[in-house]
Amino acid sequence: QVQVVESGGGVVQPGRSLRLSCAASGFTFSTYAMHWVRQAPGKGLEWVAAISYDGSYKYYADSVKGRFTISRDDSKNTLFLQMNSLRVEDTAVYYCARDLGLISFYFDYWGQGTLVTVSS
Amino acid sequence: QLVLTQSPSASASLGASVKLTCTLSSGHSNYAIAWHQQQPEKGPRYLMKLNSDGSHFRGDGIPDRFSGSSSGAERYLTISSLQSEDEADYYCQTWGTDIVVFGGGTKLTVL
């Protein structure tokens, strides 16, 4: 069955970096766009970034543009989110989500999330 | 500006039906949306994609107790035969020019 599992979260100081991973299984990873969505404690969902099925197109929320980079390794069925210059307001659970297709901006499978805490 | 508006809370009795609303901002009434459910302490789950004409496509394993409908700029999620596990946050979601937008979510309480 389709599964996406996030990892790499933790506690990090403001200004530092962190790299999240999302391991995908149960589907042909290279034929789907993928997304990162986050949820601050007690708040709603906020889309972070997307990457097309072939990695040629990348999209970012204004709040992370220039600091975060989304990438994928189809040989390892893995999605990444490189987060640099982290801020306290980046504290959230980060979810990996599969797109409905090549790049539709709708999500049909979500992971359980990984918690990132930015604190001094 | 593309905005989705949801009521913060809703409640209904066990076994009854409830209709949740998501309203698209002016000028975007022809947009499709998706509905997602988030049970307490869990990741979200995709329920369906809902088009402006009311046609909807449920995700894998989503029971037909969950249905969608549309009227103008309003998008609805109806849950019938409410069960205790339906108590959750429900988010609508759409996309604009290279961005994704979520509504603020509706917290559904099953009485």
Coordinates of N, CA and C in Angstrom, one line a residue:
Chain A
Q1 N 0.8 -1.2 0.0 CA 0.0 0.0 0.0 C 0.9 1.3 0.0
V2 N 0.3 2.4 -0.4 CA 1.0 3.6 -0.5 C 1.4 4.1 0.9
Q3 N 2.7 4.4 1.1 CA 3.2 4.9 2.3 C 4.2 6.0 2.1
V4 N 4.2 7.0 2.9 CA 5.2 8.0 3.0 C 5.6 8.2 4.4
V5 N 6.9 8.2 4.7 CA 7.3 8.2 6.1 C 8.4 9.3 6.2
E6 N 8.1 10.3 7.1 CA 9.1 11.4 7.3 C 10.1 11.1 8.4
S7 N 11.2 11.7 8.3 CA 12.3 11.6 9.3 C 13.2 12.8 9.3
G8 N 14.0 13.0 10.3 CA 15.0 14.0 10.3 C 14.6 15.2 11.2
G9 N 13.4 15.2 11.8 CA 13.1 16.3 12.7 C 13.9 16.3 14.0
G10 N 13.8 17.4 14.7 CA 14.5 17.5 15.9 C 14.6 19.0 16.4
V11 N 15.4 19.2 17.4 CA 15.5 20.5 18.0 C 16.8 21.2 17.4
V12 N 16.6 22.4 17.0 CA 17.7 23.1 16.3 C 17.7 24.6 16.7
Q13 N 18.8 25.2 16.8 CA 18.9 26.6 17.2 C 18.5 27.5 16.0
P14 N 18.0 28.7 16.3 CA 17.7 29.7 15.2 C 19.0 30.0 14.4
G15 N 18.8 30.0 13.1 CA 19.9 30.3 12.2 C 20.6 29.0 11.7
R16 N 20.3 27.9 12.3 CA 21.0 26.7 11.9 C 20.2 26.0 10.8
S17 N 20.7 24.8 10.3 CA 20.1 24.1 9.2 C 19.6 22.7 9.7
L18 N 18.7 22.1 8.9 CA 18.2 20.8 9.1 C 17.7 20.2 7.8
R19 N 17.8 18.9 7.6 CA 17.4 18.3 6.4 C 16.4 17.2 6.8
L20 N 15.2 17.3 6.2 CA 14.2 16.3 6.4 C 14.1 15.4 5.2
S21 N 13.8 14.1 5.5 CA 13.6 13.1 4.4 C 12.2 12.5 4.5
C22 N 11.8 12.0 3.3 CA 10.5 11.3 3.2 C 10.7 10.1 2.4
A23 N 10.6 8.9 3.0 CA 10.7 7.7 2.3 C 9.4 7.2 1.7
A24 N 9.3 7.0 0.4 CA 8.1 6.6 -0.2 C 8.1 5.1 -0.6
S25 N 6.9 4.5 -0.5 CA 6.8 3.1 -0.9 C 5.4 2.8 -1.4
G26 N 5.3 1.7 -2.1 CA 3.9 1.2 -2.5 C 3.4 1.9 -3.8
F27 N 4.2 2.7 -4.5 CA 3.8 3.3 -5.7 C 5.1 3.7 -6.5
T28 N 4.9 4.0 -7.8 CA 6.0 4.4 -8.6 C 6.3 5.9 -8.4
F29 N 7.3 6.1 -7.5 CA 7.7 7.4 -7.0 C 7.9 8.4 -8.1
S30 N 8.6 8.0 -9.1 CA 9.1 8.9 -10.2 C 8.0 9.4 -11.0
T31 N 6.8 9.0 -10.9 CA 5.7 9.4 -11.7 C 4.7 10.3 -10.9
Y32 N 5.1 10.8 -9.7 CA 4.3 11.6 -8.9 C 5.0 12.9 -8.4
A33 N 4.4 14.0 -8.5 CA 4.9 15.2 -7.8 C 4.7 14.9 -6.3
M34 N 5.5 15.7 -5.5 CA 5.5 15.6 -4.0 C 5.5 16.9 -3.4
H35 N 5.0 16.9 -2.1 CA 4.9 18.2 -1.4 C 5.3 18.1 0.0
W36 N 5.7 19.2 0.6 CA 5.9 19.4 2.1 C 4.8 20.3 2.6
V37 N 4.2 20.0 3.7 CA 3.1 20.8 4.3 C 3.5 20.8 5.8
R38 N 3.3 21.9 6.5 CA 3.6 22.0 7.9 C 2.5 22.5 8.7
Q39 N 2.6 22.2 10.0 CA 1.5 22.6 10.9 C 2.1 23.0 12.3
A40 N 2.1 24.3 12.5 CA 2.6 24.8 13.8 C 1.7 24.3 14.9
P41 N 2.3 24.2 16.1 CA 1.5 23.7 17.3 C 0.2 24.4 17.5
G42 N -0.9 23.7 17.4 CA -2.2 24.2 17.7 C -2.8 25.0 16.5
K43 N -2.1 25.0 15.4 CA -2.5 25.8 14.2 C -3.0 24.9 13.0
G44 N -3.4 25.6 12.0 CA -3.8 24.9 10.8 C -2.7 24.4 9.9
L45 N -3.0 23.9 8.7 CA -2.1 23.4 7.7 C -1.5 24.6 6.9
E46 N -0.2 24.5 6.6 CA 0.4 25.5 5.7 C 1.3 24.8 4.7
W47 N 1.0 25.0 3.4 CA 1.8 24.4 2.4 C 3.2 25.0 2.4
V48 N 4.2 24.2 2.2 CA 5.6 24.7 2.2 C 6.3 24.7 0.8
A49 N 6.2 23.5 0.2 CA 6.9 23.4 -1.1 C 6.4 22.2 -1.9
A50 N 6.7 22.3 -3.2 CA 6.3 21.2 -4.1 C 7.4 21.0 -5.1
I51 N 7.5 19.7 -5.6 CA 8.4 19.4 -6.7 C 7.7 18.5 -7.7
S52 N 7.8 18.8 -9.0 CA 7.2 18.0 -10.0 C 7.7 16.6 -10.1
Y53 N 7.0 15.8 -10.8 CA 7.4 14.3 -10.9 C 8.8 14.1 -11.3
D54 N 9.3 15.0 -12.2 CA 10.7 14.8 -12.7 C 11.7 15.8 -12.1
G55 N 11.3 16.5 -11.1 CA 12.2 17.4 -10.5 C 12.5 18.7 -11.2
S56 N 11.9 18.9 -12.3 CA 12.2 20.1 -13.2 C 11.5 21.3 -12.7
Y57 N 10.5 21.2 -12.0 CA 9.8 22.4 -11.4 C 9.7 22.3 -9.9
K58 N 10.0 23.4 -9.3 CA 9.9 23.5 -7.8 C 9.1 24.8 -7.4
Y59 N 8.3 24.7 -6.4 CA 7.5 25.8 -6.0 C 7.6 25.9 -4.5
Y60 N 7.6 27.2 -4.0 CA 7.8 27.4 -2.6 C 6.8 28.5 -2.1
A61 N 6.4 28.3 -0.8 CA 5.6 29.4 -0.2 C 6.5 30.6 0.1
D62 N 5.9 31.8 0.1 CA 6.7 33.0 0.3 C 7.5 32.9 1.6
S63 N 6.9 32.3 2.6 CA 7.5 32.3 3.9 C 8.8 31.5 4.0
V64 N 9.1 30.7 3.0 CA 10.3 29.8 3.1 C 11.2 30.0 1.8
K65 N 10.7 30.8 0.9 CA 11.5 31.0 -0.4 C 12.8 31.6 0.0
G66 N 13.9 31.0 -0.7 CA 15.3 31.5 -0.4 C 15.9 30.8 0.8
R67 N 15.2 30.1 1.6 CA 15.8 29.5 2.8 C 15.6 27.9 2.7
F68 N 14.5 27.5 2.1 CA 14.3 26.0 2.0 C 14.5 25.6 0.6
T69 N 14.9 24.3 0.4 CA 15.1 23.7 -0.9 C 14.5 22.3 -0.9
I70 N 13.6 22.1 -1.8 CA 13.0 20.7 -2.0 C 13.7 20.0 -3.1
S71 N 13.9 18.7 -2.9 CA 14.6 17.9 -3.9 C 14.1 16.5 -3.8
R72 N 14.5 15.6 -4.7 CA 14.1 14.2 -4.7 C 15.2 13.4 -5.3
D73 N 15.2 12.1 -4.8 CA 16.2 11.1 -5.4 C 15.3 9.9 -5.8
D74 N 15.0 9.8 -7.1 CA 14.1 8.8 -7.5 C 14.7 7.4 -7.4
S75 N 16.0 7.3 -7.4 CA 16.7 6.0 -7.3 C 16.5 5.4 -5.9
K76 N 16.2 6.3 -4.9 CA 16.0 5.9 -3.5 C 14.6 6.2 -3.0
N77 N 13.7 6.5 -4.0 CA 12.3 6.8 -3.6 C 12.2 7.7 -2.4
T78 N 13.0 8.8 -2.4 CA 13.0 9.7 -1.3 C 12.9 11.1 -1.7
L79 N 12.1 11.9 -0.8 CA 11.9 13.3 -1.0 C 12.7 14.0 0.1
F80 N 13.3 15.2 -0.1 CA 14.0 15.9 0.9 C 13.5 17.3 1.0
L81 N 13.8 17.9 2.2 CA 13.6 19.3 2.4 C 14.8 19.8 3.2
Q82 N 15.6 20.6 2.5 CA 16.8 21.2 3.1 C 16.3 22.6 3.7
M83 N 16.4 22.7 5.0 CA 16.0 24.0 5.7 C 17.2 24.7 6.2
N84 N 17.4 25.9 5.7 CA 18.5 26.7 6.2 C 18.0 28.0 6.9
S85 N 18.8 28.6 7.6 CA 18.5 29.9 8.3 C 17.1 29.8 9.0
L86 N 17.0 28.7 9.8 CA 15.8 28.4 10.5 C 15.4 29.5 11.5
R87 N 14.1 29.7 11.6 CA 13.6 30.7 12.5 C 12.6 30.1 13.5
V88 N 12.4 30.7 14.6 CA 11.5 30.2 15.6 C 10.1 29.9 15.0
E89 N 9.7 30.7 14.1 CA 8.4 30.5 13.5 C 8.3 29.3 12.5
D90 N 9.4 28.7 12.3 CA 9.4 27.5 11.4 C 9.1 26.2 12.3
T91 N 9.0 26.4 13.6 CA 8.6 25.3 14.5 C 7.3 24.7 14.1
A92 N 7.2 23.4 13.7 CA 6.0 22.8 13.2 C 6.2 21.3 13.1
V93 N 5.1 20.6 12.9 CA 5.2 19.2 12.4 C 5.2 19.4 10.8
Y94 N 6.2 18.7 10.2 CA 6.3 18.7 8.8 C 5.8 17.4 8.2
Y95 N 4.9 17.6 7.2 CA 4.3 16.4 6.6 C 4.7 16.3 5.1
C96 N 5.0 15.1 4.7 CA 5.2 14.8 3.3 C 3.9 14.4 2.7
A97 N 3.6 14.8 1.5 CA 2.3 14.4 0.9 C 2.5 14.1 -0.6
R98 N 1.8 13.1 -1.1 CA 1.9 12.7 -2.5 C 0.9 13.5 -3.3
D99 N 1.3 14.0 -4.4 CA 0.4 14.7 -5.3 C -0.5 13.7 -6.0
L100 N -1.7 14.2 -6.5 CA -2.6 13.3 -7.2 C -2.0 12.8 -8.5
G101 N -1.0 13.6 -9.1 CA -0.4 13.2 -10.3 C 0.9 13.8 -10.6
L102 N 1.2 14.2 -11.9 CA 2.4 14.8 -12.3 C 2.7 16.1 -11.5
I103 N 1.7 16.9 -11.4 CA 1.7 18.1 -10.5 C 0.3 18.8 -10.6
S104 N -0.5 18.4 -9.7 CA -1.9 18.9 -9.7 C -2.1 19.9 -8.5
F105 N -1.2 19.9 -7.5 CA -1.4 20.6 -6.3 C -2.5 20.2 -5.4
Y106 N -2.9 18.9 -5.6 CA -3.8 18.3 -4.6 C -3.1 17.1 -4.1
F107 N -3.4 16.7 -2.8 CA -2.6 15.6 -2.2 C -3.5 14.4 -1.8
D108 N -3.1 13.2 -2.1 CA -4.0 12.1 -1.8 C -3.4 11.1 -0.8
Y109 N -2.1 11.2 -0.4 CA -1.6 10.5 0.7 C -0.6 11.4 1.5
W110 N -0.7 11.2 2.8 CA 0.0 12.0 3.8 C 0.8 11.1 4.7
G111 N 1.9 11.6 5.2 CA 2.7 10.9 6.2 C 2.2 11.3 7.6
Q112 N 2.9 10.7 8.6 CA 2.5 11.0 10.0 C 3.2 12.2 10.5
G113 N 4.2 12.7 9.8 CA 4.9 14.0 10.2 C 6.1 13.8 11.0
T114 N 7.0 14.8 11.0 CA 8.2 14.8 11.8 C 8.2 16.2 12.4
L115 N 8.5 16.3 13.7 CA 8.5 17.6 14.5 C 9.8 18.3 14.4
V116 N 9.8 19.5 14.0 CA 10.9 20.4 14.0 C 10.7 21.5 15.0
T117 N 11.6 21.6 15.9 CA 11.5 22.7 17.0 C 12.7 23.6 16.8
V118 N 12.5 24.9 16.6 CA 13.6 25.8 16.5 C 13.5 26.7 17.7
S119 N 14.6 26.5 18.5 CA 14.6 27.2 19.8 C 16.1 27.4 20.3
S120 N 16.3 28.4 21.0 CA 17.6 28.7 21.5 C 17.7 28.1 22.9
Chain B
Q1 N -7.2 37.9 -4.2 CA -6.4 37.0 -3.5 C -7.3 35.7 -3.2
L2 N -6.6 34.6 -3.4 CA -7.3 33.3 -3.2 C -7.4 33.0 -1.7
V3 N -8.6 32.9 -1.2 CA -8.8 32.6 0.2 C -9.9 31.6 0.4
L4 N -9.7 30.6 1.3 CA -10.8 29.7 1.6 C -11.2 30.0 3.1
T5 N -12.6 30.1 3.3 CA -13.1 30.4 4.6 C -13.9 29.3 5.1
Q6 N -13.6 28.8 6.3 CA -14.4 27.8 7.0 C -14.8 28.2 8.4
S7 N -15.9 27.7 8.9 CA -16.4 28.0 10.2 C -15.4 27.3 11.2
P8 N -15.1 27.9 12.3 CA -14.1 27.2 13.2 C -14.6 25.9 13.8
S9 N -15.9 25.8 14.0 CA -16.4 24.6 14.7 C -17.8 24.2 14.2
A10 N -18.1 23.0 14.5 CA -19.4 22.4 14.1 C -19.6 21.2 15.1
S11 N -20.9 20.9 15.3 CA -21.2 19.7 16.1 C -22.5 19.1 15.6
A12 N -22.6 17.8 15.8 CA -23.8 17.0 15.4 C -23.8 15.7 16.3
S13 N -24.9 15.1 16.3 CA -25.1 13.9 17.2 C -24.7 12.6 16.5
L14 N -24.3 11.7 17.3 CA -23.9 10.4 16.8 C -25.1 9.8 15.9
G15 N -24.8 9.3 14.7 CA -25.8 8.8 13.8 C -26.5 9.8 12.9
A16 N -26.3 11.1 13.2 CA -26.9 12.1 12.4 C -26.0 12.5 11.2
S17 N -26.4 13.5 10.5 CA -25.6 14.0 9.4 C -25.2 15.5 9.7
V18 N -24.1 15.8 9.1 CA -23.6 17.2 9.2 C -23.0 17.7 7.9
K19 N -23.2 19.0 7.6 CA -22.7 19.6 6.4 C -21.7 20.7 6.7
L20 N -20.5 20.5 6.3 CA -19.5 21.5 6.5 C -19.3 22.4 5.3
T21 N -19.0 23.6 5.5 CA -18.9 24.6 4.3 C -17.5 25.2 4.2
C22 N -17.1 25.3 3.0 CA -15.8 26.0 2.6 C -16.2 27.0 1.5
T23 N -15.9 28.3 1.8 CA -16.3 29.3 0.8 C -15.0 29.9 0.1
L24 N -15.1 29.9 -1.2 CA -14.0 30.5 -2.0 C -14.2 32.0 -2.1
S25 N -13.0 32.7 -2.1 CA -13.0 34.1 -2.2 C -13.6 34.6 -3.6
S26 N -14.0 35.9 -3.6 CA -14.6 36.5 -4.8 C -13.7 36.3 -6.0
G27 N -14.3 35.9 -7.1 CA -13.5 35.7 -8.4 C -13.0 34.3 -8.6
H28 N -13.2 33.5 -7.6 CA -12.6 32.1 -7.6 C -13.7 31.0 -7.5
S29 N -14.9 31.4 -7.9 CA -16.1 30.5 -7.6 C -16.0 29.2 -8.5
N30 N -15.2 29.2 -9.5 CA -15.1 28.0 -10.4 C -14.0 27.0 -10.0
Y31 N -13.3 27.3 -8.9 CA -12.2 26.5 -8.5 C -12.7 25.2 -7.9
A32 N -11.9 24.1 -8.1 CA -12.1 22.9 -7.4 C -11.4 23.0 -6.1
I33 N -11.8 22.1 -5.2 CA -11.1 22.0 -3.9 C -10.9 20.6 -3.5
A34 N -10.1 20.3 -2.5 CA -10.0 19.0 -1.9 C -10.4 19.1 -0.4
W35 N -11.0 18.1 0.2 CA -11.3 18.0 1.6 C -10.3 17.0 2.2
H36 N -9.8 17.4 3.4 CA -8.9 16.5 4.2 C -9.4 16.4 5.6
Q37 N -9.2 15.3 6.2 CA -9.6 15.0 7.6 C -8.4 14.9 8.4
Q38 N -8.3 15.4 9.6 CA -7.2 15.2 10.6 C -7.8 14.8 11.9
Q39 N -7.7 13.6 12.3 CA -8.1 13.1 13.6 C -7.0 13.5 14.6
P40 N -7.4 13.6 15.9 CA -6.5 14.1 16.9 C -5.2 13.3 16.9
E41 N -4.1 14.1 16.9 CA -2.7 13.5 17.0 C -2.3 12.6 15.8
K42 N -3.0 12.8 14.7 CA -2.7 12.1 13.5 C -2.3 13.0 12.3
G43 N -1.7 12.4 11.3 CA -1.5 13.2 10.1 C -2.8 13.3 9.3
P44 N -2.9 14.3 8.4 CA -4.2 14.4 7.6 C -4.4 13.2 6.7
R45 N -5.7 13.1 6.3 CA -6.1 12.1 5.4 C -7.0 12.7 4.3
Y46 N -6.6 12.4 3.1 CA -7.4 12.9 1.9 C -8.8 12.3 1.9
L47 N -9.8 13.1 1.8 CA -11.2 12.6 1.6 C -11.6 12.5 0.2
M48 N -11.5 13.7 -0.5 CA -12.0 13.8 -1.8 C -11.6 15.1 -2.5
K49 N -11.7 15.0 -3.8 CA -11.5 16.2 -4.7 C -12.9 16.6 -5.1
L50 N -13.3 17.9 -5.0 CA -14.6 18.3 -5.3 C -14.6 19.4 -6.3
N51 N -15.3 19.2 -7.5 CA -15.3 20.2 -8.6 C -16.4 21.2 -8.4
S52 N -16.4 22.2 -9.2 CA -17.4 23.3 -9.1 C -18.8 22.8 -9.5
D53 N -18.8 21.8 -10.3 CA -20.1 21.2 -10.7 C -20.7 20.2 -9.7
G54 N -20.0 20.0 -8.6 CA -20.4 19.1 -7.6 C -19.9 17.7 -7.7
S55 N -19.3 17.4 -8.9 CA -18.7 16.0 -9.0 C -17.6 15.9 -8.0
H56 N -17.5 14.7 -7.5 CA -16.4 14.5 -6.5 C -15.8 13.1 -6.6
F57 N -14.6 13.0 -6.2 CA -13.8 11.7 -6.3 C -13.2 11.4 -5.0
R58 N -13.7 10.4 -4.3 CA -13.2 10.0 -3.0 C -11.9 9.3 -3.1
G59 N -11.1 9.5 -2.0 CA -9.8 8.8 -1.9 C -10.0 7.3 -1.6
D60 N -8.9 6.6 -1.7 CA -9.0 5.2 -1.5 C -9.5 4.9 -0.1
G61 N -10.5 4.0 0.0 CA -11.0 3.5 1.3 C -11.9 4.5 2.0
I62 N -12.2 5.6 1.4 CA -13.1 6.6 2.0 C -14.6 6.1 1.8
P63 N -15.3 5.9 2.9 CA -16.7 5.4 2.7 C -17.6 6.4 2.1
D64 N -18.7 5.9 1.5 CA -19.6 6.8 0.8 C -20.5 7.6 1.8
R65 N -20.3 7.5 3.1 CA -20.9 8.4 4.1 C -20.4 9.8 3.9
F66 N -19.2 9.9 3.2 CA -18.6 11.2 3.0 C -19.0 11.6 1.5
S67 N -19.6 12.7 1.4 CA -20.0 13.2 0.0 C -19.7 14.7 -0.1
G68 N -19.6 15.1 -1.3 CA -19.4 16.5 -1.6 C -20.4 17.1 -2.5
S69 N -20.6 18.4 -2.4 CA -21.5 19.2 -3.3 C -21.0 20.6 -3.4
S70 N -21.5 21.3 -4.4 CA -21.1 22.7 -4.7 C -22.3 23.6 -5.0
S71 N -22.2 24.8 -4.7 CA -23.2 25.8 -5.1 C -22.5 27.2 -5.1
G72 N -22.3 27.7 -6.3 CA -21.6 29.0 -6.5 C -20.2 28.9 -5.9
A73 N -19.9 29.7 -5.0 CA -18.5 29.7 -4.4 C -18.5 28.8 -3.1
E74 N -19.5 28.2 -2.8 CA -19.6 27.3 -1.6 C -19.2 25.9 -2.0
R75 N -18.4 25.2 -1.2 CA -18.1 23.8 -1.4 C -18.5 23.1 0.0
Y76 N -19.2 22.0 -0.2 CA -19.7 21.4 1.0 C -19.1 19.9 1.2
L77 N -19.0 19.6 2.4 CA -18.7 18.2 2.8 C -19.8 17.7 3.7
T78 N -20.5 16.7 3.3 CA -21.6 16.1 4.1 C -21.1 14.8 4.6
I79 N -21.3 14.6 5.9 CA -20.9 13.3 6.5 C -22.2 12.8 7.1
S80 N -22.6 11.6 6.7 CA -23.9 11.0 7.2 C -23.6 9.9 8.1
S81 N -24.6 9.5 8.9 CA -24.4 8.4 9.9 C -23.2 8.6 10.7
L82 N -23.1 9.8 11.3 CA -21.9 10.2 12.1 C -21.4 9.1 13.1
Q83 N -20.1 8.9 13.1 CA -19.5 7.9 14.0 C -18.5 8.7 14.9
S84 N -18.2 8.1 16.0 CA -17.3 8.8 17.0 C -15.9 9.1 16.3
E85 N -15.5 8.3 15.4 CA -14.2 8.5 14.8 C -14.2 9.6 13.8
D86 N -15.4 10.2 13.5 CA -15.5 11.3 12.6 C -15.2 12.6 13.3
E87 N -15.0 12.5 14.6 CA -14.6 13.7 15.4 C -13.2 14.1 15.0
A88 N -13.0 15.2 14.4 CA -11.7 15.6 13.8 C -11.8 17.0 13.3
D89 N -10.6 17.5 12.8 CA -10.5 18.7 12.1 C -10.7 18.4 10.6
Y90 N -11.4 19.3 9.9 CA -11.6 19.1 8.5 C -11.1 20.4 7.7
Y91 N -10.2 20.2 6.8 CA -9.6 21.3 6.0 C -10.0 21.2 4.6
C92 N -10.4 22.3 4.0 CA -10.5 22.4 2.5 C -9.2 23.0 2.0
Q93 N -8.9 22.7 0.7 CA -7.6 23.1 0.1 C -7.8 23.3 -1.4
T94 N -7.1 24.3 -1.9 CA -7.1 24.5 -3.3 C -5.8 25.0 -3.7
W95 N -5.7 25.4 -5.0 CA -4.4 26.0 -5.4 C -4.6 27.1 -6.4
G96 N -3.7 28.1 -6.4 CA -3.7 29.2 -7.3 C -2.4 29.2 -8.2
T97 N -1.9 30.4 -8.5 CA -0.8 30.5 -9.3 C 0.5 30.0 -8.5
D98 N 0.8 28.7 -8.7 CA 2.0 28.1 -8.1 C 2.0 28.1 -6.6
I99 N 0.8 28.3 -6.0 CA 0.7 28.2 -4.5 C -0.5 27.3 -4.1
V100 N -0.4 26.8 -2.9 CA -1.5 26.0 -2.4 C -2.1 26.7 -1.2
V101 N -3.4 26.7 -1.1 CA -4.1 27.4 0.0 C -5.0 26.5 0.8
F102 N -4.9 26.6 2.1 CA -5.8 25.8 3.0 C -6.7 26.8 3.7
G103 N -7.9 26.2 3.9 CA -8.8 26.9 4.8 C -8.3 26.8 6.2
G104 N -8.9 27.5 7.1 CA -8.5 27.5 8.5 C -8.9 26.3 9.3
G105 N -9.8 25.5 8.7 CA -10.2 24.2 9.3 C -11.5 24.4 10.2
T106 N -12.3 23.3 10.2 CA -13.5 23.2 11.0 C -13.3 22.0 12.0
K107 N -13.4 22.3 13.3 CA -13.3 21.3 14.3 C -14.7 20.7 14.5
L108 N -14.9 19.4 14.1 CA -16.2 18.8 14.3 C -16.2 18.0 15.5
T109 N -17.3 18.2 16.3 CA -17.5 17.5 17.6 C -18.7 16.6 17.4
V110 N -18.6 15.3 17.7 CA -19.7 14.4 17.6 C -20.3 14.2 19.0
L111 N -21.5 14.6 19.2 CA -22.1 14.6 20.5 C -22.7 13.2 20.9

